[in-house]
Amino acid sequence: MDMPSVESTRVLGGQFELGNKLGSGGYGTVYSGVNRLTGESLAIKMQKRVRGRCELKHEYKVYQVLSSEVGIPRAYAYDEDGDDVYLAMDLLGPSLEDLMKACGGCFSIKTVAMIGIQLIARLESVHRNKYLYRDSKAANFVIGRDRSNPTIYILDFGIAKSYLNSRTKKHVRYQPCVDVIGTPWFMSARAHNGCEQSRRDDMESLGYTLIYMLRRSLPWSVLGDPEDDDEAVDKQIAKMKSTITIDELCAGCPAEFKDFFSHTGSLEFEQAPDYEYLKSVLLQVLVNLGDSNDNIYDWIAPTAVVGAVPSASPESVVKDTDSGESDYSAASSTASSADDSSSSSTVPSIENAICVPATEETLDKGQRQVVGSVQLGTSVKGSDDKLLSGGLKDRILRRYFNRHLKTQPPSSLLAQIYPEVGTVGPTASNACSVGIKRKRDDKEKHGKWKWWKAMVGWLPFGNMKNKRQSSF
């Protein structure tokens, strides 16, 4: 009689026992794990071994450099195991992105100000160790598994970079044309335009993240998701960041936010931010509220709303860890909720968003603004209508409804965007066909010069041929 086979538990390095898969993303897969020597729970990030630079190896190096700093998780080991490489590190709690969803889709002014004060200190410690973070976003900041611990941790140093020249040990020189690194929604305007990043860019990126956590959106949120990889949308976001005023950017935020961006915008390339001043700006927000930095955040306050996720906001999508969200924060949230299921913690559980099919009549004000901006072909002051021609309006509108509202746009809205298919309202297939035709027409018109556009990215897209002829 054959006995059923039992799959043996995989042990990495003779010490780290691999557990359940918790999540996956752009940098590999995250598993729960146990340190057999100490019995501690771990997060284990794994990816296939490839030639060239390994993000996990680089991340482990950065964790080692920052190991003595507050709010930095401990990294225990990096090693190879067969065709895989792995990084064993602390298992922490849910990300601020998850907690936003659990607290109604955004945080209160008080909570955002207290978060900002902590994160300024985190970035200051990273900069003190001669590194740039370059990846500020709510998904990369997490709380601990012990919810009584107010410390906010910073994760994912895969794209962190030293701002010192490895040979001279002096600050790197400014360069106007380098690879664009970061998340489109949150990277600084200079970084988005291909400029070398420095400490000022980390602080500007943090400012965008704080506005996002307060308003649950940014002025360019209507153009897609934070992790979208769309060249035309990317260009539009970069243009919006370069042309928007501080007043427009900080609309609806405390006045002190303008002081925050005025300071980051005034810094020279090699200049260190005034971290104490930036903290004092956010402390003043608390003073104006008649409150203090008491570490009572929305997720531990008695009034926290459990599972209320507004369907209108770009943040209301149900988490998909394959979409590029922070691998580790997704895993931490899952593991923490499982380990703490019997806890009496007051942190609300993360609920999936319930998306109700939308009609034009039931759209709220925010949704009507999204639709209106797409219909007009503009989203903020100074946007380029050419970039919203062809099928891009259709892609933006459909992406917004499909991903965030789980439904098709109302036919009456499509009729306004595509008048050539009739005012009675196109069917989904007809509207899509029109969009495809427009995309094909655009490709036939500009495809010949696409190679030149890629090589000289600063040339205006609409004048490829004339610019090339006048250059010789």
XYZ file of C-alpha atoms in Angstrom, residues 5-430:
426
model
C 3.722 11.738 -0.125
C 4.377 14.571 2.275
C 6.149 17.615 0.880
C 9.047 18.509 3.119
C 9.293 22.051 4.434
C 11.858 24.124 2.572
C 14.598 25.486 4.808
C 16.829 28.270 3.525
C 20.417 28.419 4.705
C 19.712 25.747 7.285
C 17.974 28.390 9.417
C 14.939 30.003 7.786
C 11.851 27.841 7.356
C 9.744 28.936 4.400
C 6.021 29.281 5.078
C 2.990 30.351 3.075
C 3.082 32.668 0.105
C 1.853 36.083 1.200
C 2.138 38.178 -1.926
C 4.007 38.856 -5.133
C 4.978 41.820 -7.230
C 7.600 43.410 -9.420
C 10.542 42.333 -7.267
C 9.561 38.724 -6.633
C 7.470 36.857 -4.074
C 7.087 37.289 -0.322
C 6.573 34.366 2.060
C 6.028 34.036 5.763
C 8.863 32.295 7.546
C 10.297 31.267 10.884
C 13.828 31.591 12.192
C 14.488 28.070 13.517
C 17.178 29.332 15.882
C 15.047 31.951 17.625
C 11.456 31.014 16.750
C 10.791 34.532 15.428
C 8.337 35.119 12.579
C 9.906 36.579 9.453
C 9.142 37.910 6.033
C 11.195 36.237 3.306
C 11.468 37.954 -0.064
C 12.517 35.696 -2.933
C 13.269 36.174 -6.600
C 14.888 34.188 -9.371
C 18.625 34.567 -9.655
C 19.622 36.553 -12.726
C 22.867 37.986 -14.011
C 23.678 41.589 -13.274
C 22.528 43.701 -10.357
C 20.242 41.948 -7.880
C 17.723 44.242 -6.180
C 17.550 42.033 -3.077
C 21.322 42.053 -2.627
C 21.393 45.823 -2.980
C 18.459 46.181 -0.584
C 20.188 43.987 2.003
C 23.289 46.184 1.784
C 21.222 49.317 2.422
C 19.436 47.689 5.377
C 22.821 46.842 6.886
C 23.989 50.441 6.548
C 20.773 51.721 8.183
C 20.553 48.984 10.816
C 21.076 51.318 13.784
C 18.385 53.793 12.738
C 14.860 54.009 14.186
C 12.040 52.815 11.937
C 14.201 50.582 9.735
C 13.359 46.842 9.787
C 16.133 44.376 10.547
C 17.463 42.315 7.658
C 18.867 39.011 8.916
C 20.337 37.369 5.841
C 20.738 37.495 2.088
C 21.809 34.335 0.288
C 21.291 32.063 -2.690
C 19.291 28.849 -2.643
C 19.298 26.882 -5.877
C 17.949 29.120 -8.630
C 16.590 31.625 -6.108
C 17.963 34.426 -3.975
C 16.258 35.457 -0.748
C 16.206 38.187 1.876
C 15.047 37.344 5.416
C 13.800 40.312 7.429
C 11.380 41.514 10.100
C 7.699 40.835 9.579
C 5.731 44.008 10.279
C 2.134 45.225 10.157
C -0.116 46.730 7.462
C 0.964 49.584 5.215
C -0.395 53.114 5.410
C -2.108 52.417 2.078
C -4.053 49.563 3.692
C -4.853 51.639 6.756
C -6.140 54.483 4.587
C -8.682 52.133 3.056
C -9.711 50.893 6.477
C -10.148 54.444 7.772
C -12.544 55.613 5.079
C -10.141 56.143 2.175
C -7.990 58.910 3.667
C -6.556 60.163 6.950
C -7.426 63.163 9.099
C -5.252 66.287 9.061
C -3.894 65.392 12.497
C -2.859 61.882 11.461
C -1.216 63.104 8.238
C 0.755 65.742 10.150
C 2.000 63.187 12.703
C 2.879 60.719 9.929
C 4.778 63.468 8.129
C 6.831 64.336 11.209
C 7.896 60.702 11.558
C 8.667 60.249 7.871
C 10.766 63.409 7.734
C 12.852 61.856 10.515
C 13.077 58.569 8.577
C 14.307 60.276 5.412
C 16.709 62.385 7.459
C 18.280 59.185 8.811
C 18.525 57.739 5.292
C 20.192 60.936 4.057
C 22.513 61.005 7.070
C 23.842 57.663 5.857
C 24.459 59.142 2.390
C 21.534 57.435 0.628
C 18.509 58.659 -1.310
C 15.292 56.707 -0.854
C 13.579 57.572 -4.197
C 10.397 55.577 -3.554
C 8.110 57.441 -1.147
C 4.511 56.214 -1.244
C 1.932 55.071 1.292
C 2.423 51.409 0.316
C 6.075 51.544 1.435
C 5.411 52.831 4.951
C 4.081 50.360 7.534
C 3.270 50.110 11.218
C 4.529 47.396 13.545
C 2.766 44.169 14.422
C 2.436 45.493 17.970
C -0.202 48.122 17.308
C 0.619 49.959 20.543
C 4.014 50.848 19.034
C 3.603 54.237 17.290
C 6.720 53.812 15.121
C 6.188 53.996 11.365
C 8.692 51.922 9.395
C 10.126 52.579 5.961
C 10.522 49.637 3.561
C 11.733 48.628 0.121
C 15.164 50.086 -0.570
C 15.518 48.299 -3.904
C 15.972 51.572 -5.817
C 17.768 53.513 -3.064
C 21.019 55.091 -4.222
C 24.013 56.761 -2.617
C 24.266 60.444 -3.459
C 28.058 60.335 -3.104
C 30.405 59.598 -5.979
C 31.954 56.192 -5.249
C 35.430 57.395 -6.295
C 35.643 60.952 -4.956
C 33.234 60.493 -2.004
C 31.764 63.888 -2.881
C 28.188 64.689 -3.835
C 27.302 63.439 -7.315
C 27.065 66.122 -9.962
C 23.793 67.324 -11.406
C 22.808 65.653 -14.670
C 19.771 66.708 -16.725
C 19.291 63.426 -18.602
C 19.190 60.216 -16.564
C 16.799 57.290 -16.216
C 13.471 58.145 -14.602
C 13.312 56.263 -11.280
C 10.331 56.069 -8.925
C 6.542 55.845 -8.933
C 4.992 58.341 -11.415
C 2.397 59.741 -9.011
C 4.887 60.493 -6.245
C 8.313 61.193 -7.769
C 9.429 64.823 -7.843
C 8.824 67.014 -10.876
C 12.554 67.141 -11.634
C 12.908 63.369 -11.354
C 9.912 62.923 -13.641
C 11.645 65.041 -16.270
C 14.788 62.889 -16.175
C 16.985 64.966 -13.865
C 19.447 63.470 -11.392
C 17.797 63.186 -7.976
C 19.107 64.540 -4.682
C 17.818 64.984 -1.147
C 15.415 67.731 -2.157
C 13.597 65.286 -4.441
C 13.009 62.831 -1.591
C 11.322 65.588 0.416
C 9.190 66.778 -2.496
C 8.097 63.195 -3.102
C 7.159 62.890 0.578
C 5.071 66.049 0.236
C 3.067 64.475 -2.595
C 2.553 61.382 -0.443
C 1.197 63.470 2.449
C -1.279 65.258 0.178
C -2.363 61.896 -1.219
C -3.017 60.521 2.267
C -5.012 63.620 3.209
C -7.088 64.063 0.043
C -6.968 60.446 -1.208
C -5.857 61.786 -4.589
C -3.437 64.098 -6.376
C -4.217 66.509 -9.236
C -2.969 63.911 -11.740
C -4.836 60.961 -10.196
C -7.470 61.161 -12.947
C -4.912 59.889 -15.450
C -4.519 56.372 -14.043
C -3.192 54.236 -11.207
C 0.079 54.978 -9.375
C 1.856 51.984 -10.924
C 0.571 52.383 -14.505
C 3.222 52.159 -17.209
C 1.809 54.301 -20.004
C 4.188 56.628 -21.814
C 1.560 59.162 -22.854
C 0.042 59.321 -19.368
C 3.545 59.579 -17.888
C 4.293 62.592 -20.065
C 1.017 64.193 -19.074
C 1.744 63.737 -15.357
C 5.253 65.180 -15.793
C 3.820 68.218 -17.583
C 1.208 68.718 -14.880
C 3.848 68.612 -12.142
C 5.985 71.147 -13.999
C 3.166 73.646 -14.576
C 0.977 73.359 -11.483
C 1.298 76.130 -8.902
C 1.778 75.497 -5.183
C -1.664 76.996 -4.544
C -3.260 74.549 -6.986
C -1.285 71.603 -5.639
C -2.158 72.342 -1.999
C -5.804 73.263 -2.550
C -7.853 71.880 0.333
C -4.769 71.330 2.525
C -3.604 73.334 5.544
C -1.734 76.518 4.569
C 1.448 75.095 6.095
C 1.676 72.591 3.227
C 2.518 75.517 0.940
C 5.466 76.337 3.218
C 6.595 72.707 2.937
C 6.695 72.820 -0.876
C 8.139 76.345 -0.945
C 11.103 75.054 1.058
C 11.678 71.915 -1.026
C 11.373 73.961 -4.217
C 13.965 76.500 -3.054
C 16.728 73.959 -2.381
C 19.825 73.722 -4.558
C 20.845 70.345 -5.979
C 23.467 69.540 -3.311
C 21.742 71.366 -0.459
C 20.426 69.431 2.534
C 16.790 70.088 3.462
C 16.117 71.837 6.764
C 14.518 68.816 8.409
C 13.774 70.612 11.684
C 12.017 73.414 9.837
C 9.871 70.940 7.891
C 8.942 69.167 11.130
C 8.033 72.513 12.698
C 5.762 73.265 9.751
C 3.761 70.102 10.432
C 3.859 70.699 14.188
C 2.239 74.068 13.500
C -0.589 72.223 11.744
C -1.219 70.346 14.998
C -1.042 73.563 17.028
C -3.604 75.200 14.752
C -5.888 72.227 15.359
C -5.483 72.680 19.105
C -3.876 69.265 19.234
C -0.476 67.722 19.879
C 1.811 65.026 18.530
C 0.321 62.390 20.860
C 0.642 59.362 18.522
C -3.128 58.756 18.541
C -3.630 57.973 14.869
C -6.875 57.396 12.995
C -6.347 53.629 12.987
C -6.277 53.465 16.769
C -8.819 56.198 17.466
C -12.281 55.068 18.696
C -13.931 56.850 15.767
C -12.030 54.933 13.071
C -14.357 53.791 10.307
C -14.019 50.090 9.561
C -13.962 48.998 5.946
C -15.464 52.179 4.496
C -13.747 52.604 1.135
C -15.130 55.289 -1.196
C -15.747 53.848 -4.638
C -14.960 57.184 -6.264
C -11.327 57.416 -5.288
C -8.349 55.895 -7.122
C -7.411 54.285 -3.829
C -10.618 52.262 -3.578
C -9.438 49.394 -5.746
C -9.185 46.007 -4.085
C -5.494 45.308 -3.572
C -3.817 43.272 -6.289
C -0.297 42.430 -5.220
C 0.643 41.658 -8.809
C 0.028 45.265 -9.821
C 3.378 46.436 -8.547
C 2.393 47.528 -5.074
C 5.083 47.119 -2.482
C 5.632 43.357 -2.219
C 6.640 43.496 1.390
C 3.863 45.782 2.626
C 1.262 43.555 0.992
C 2.778 40.531 2.663
C 3.147 42.246 6.022
C -0.507 43.220 6.040
C -1.635 39.689 5.235
C 0.640 37.989 7.733
C -0.046 40.491 10.464
C -3.811 40.132 10.163
C -3.458 36.359 10.347
C -1.109 36.375 13.339
C -3.136 38.954 15.233
C -6.626 37.599 14.503
C -7.143 36.770 18.147
C -5.834 40.124 19.341
C -8.076 42.742 20.876
C -6.355 45.473 18.865
C -8.450 48.448 17.856
C -6.911 48.587 14.383
C -9.780 48.070 11.929
C -9.606 45.087 9.619
C -8.987 45.689 5.935
C -12.172 45.065 3.988
C -12.538 44.696 0.236
C -14.155 47.622 -1.502
C -17.739 47.078 -2.629
C -18.029 48.637 -6.060
C -21.541 49.641 -7.102
C -22.267 49.925 -10.847
C -22.325 53.620 -11.689
C -24.679 55.609 -13.850
C -24.203 59.205 -14.905
C -26.943 60.296 -12.520
C -25.322 58.671 -9.480
C -21.796 59.991 -10.003
C -20.543 62.061 -7.104
C -18.803 65.404 -7.542
C -15.318 63.903 -7.724
C -16.350 61.408 -10.404
C -18.022 64.098 -12.495
C -14.788 66.097 -12.379
C -12.860 63.066 -13.635
C -15.290 62.542 -16.499
C -15.430 66.251 -17.284
C -11.670 66.593 -17.518
C -11.483 63.647 -19.916
C -14.314 65.010 -22.071
C -12.629 68.394 -22.327
C -9.288 66.804 -23.128
C -7.603 68.690 -20.312
C -7.044 67.868 -16.697
C -5.114 70.833 -15.302
C -3.911 74.211 -16.432
C -1.462 73.956 -19.285
C -2.135 70.360 -20.307
C -1.478 69.433 -23.929
C -4.572 68.504 -25.968
C -2.429 66.525 -28.398
C -1.554 64.016 -25.711
C -5.259 63.459 -25.041
C -6.203 62.950 -28.674
C -6.679 59.586 -30.343
C -7.676 56.759 -28.043
C -6.201 58.220 -24.852
C -9.441 59.847 -23.631
C -11.195 56.536 -24.068
C -8.399 54.630 -22.270
C -8.397 57.025 -19.327
C -12.175 56.965 -18.912
C -12.496 53.203 -19.293
C -9.530 52.550 -16.990
C -11.090 54.735 -14.307
C -14.502 53.053 -14.475
C -13.258 49.486 -14.996
C -10.601 49.481 -12.290
C -12.162 51.685 -9.659
C -15.918 51.289 -10.166
C -15.892 47.803 -11.722
C -18.277 48.856 -14.484
C -18.395 50.324 -17.989
C -18.741 54.104 -18.429
C -22.372 55.195 -19.010
C -23.156 55.264 -22.736
C -24.228 58.912 -22.555
C -20.713 59.854 -21.450
C -19.122 57.893 -24.275
C -21.450 59.663 -26.701
C -20.060 63.018 -25.603
C -16.487 61.838 -26.098
C -17.257 60.113 -29.421
C -19.844 62.298 -31.204
C -19.083 60.610 -34.532
C -20.965 57.472 -33.435
C -24.175 59.368 -32.715
C -25.753 61.335 -29.898
C -27.974 58.491 -28.736
C -24.967 56.873 -27.086
C -22.556 54.345 -28.575
C -22.430 50.735 -27.551
C -19.326 49.592 -25.739
C -18.035 47.831 -28.849
C -18.688 50.812 -31.145
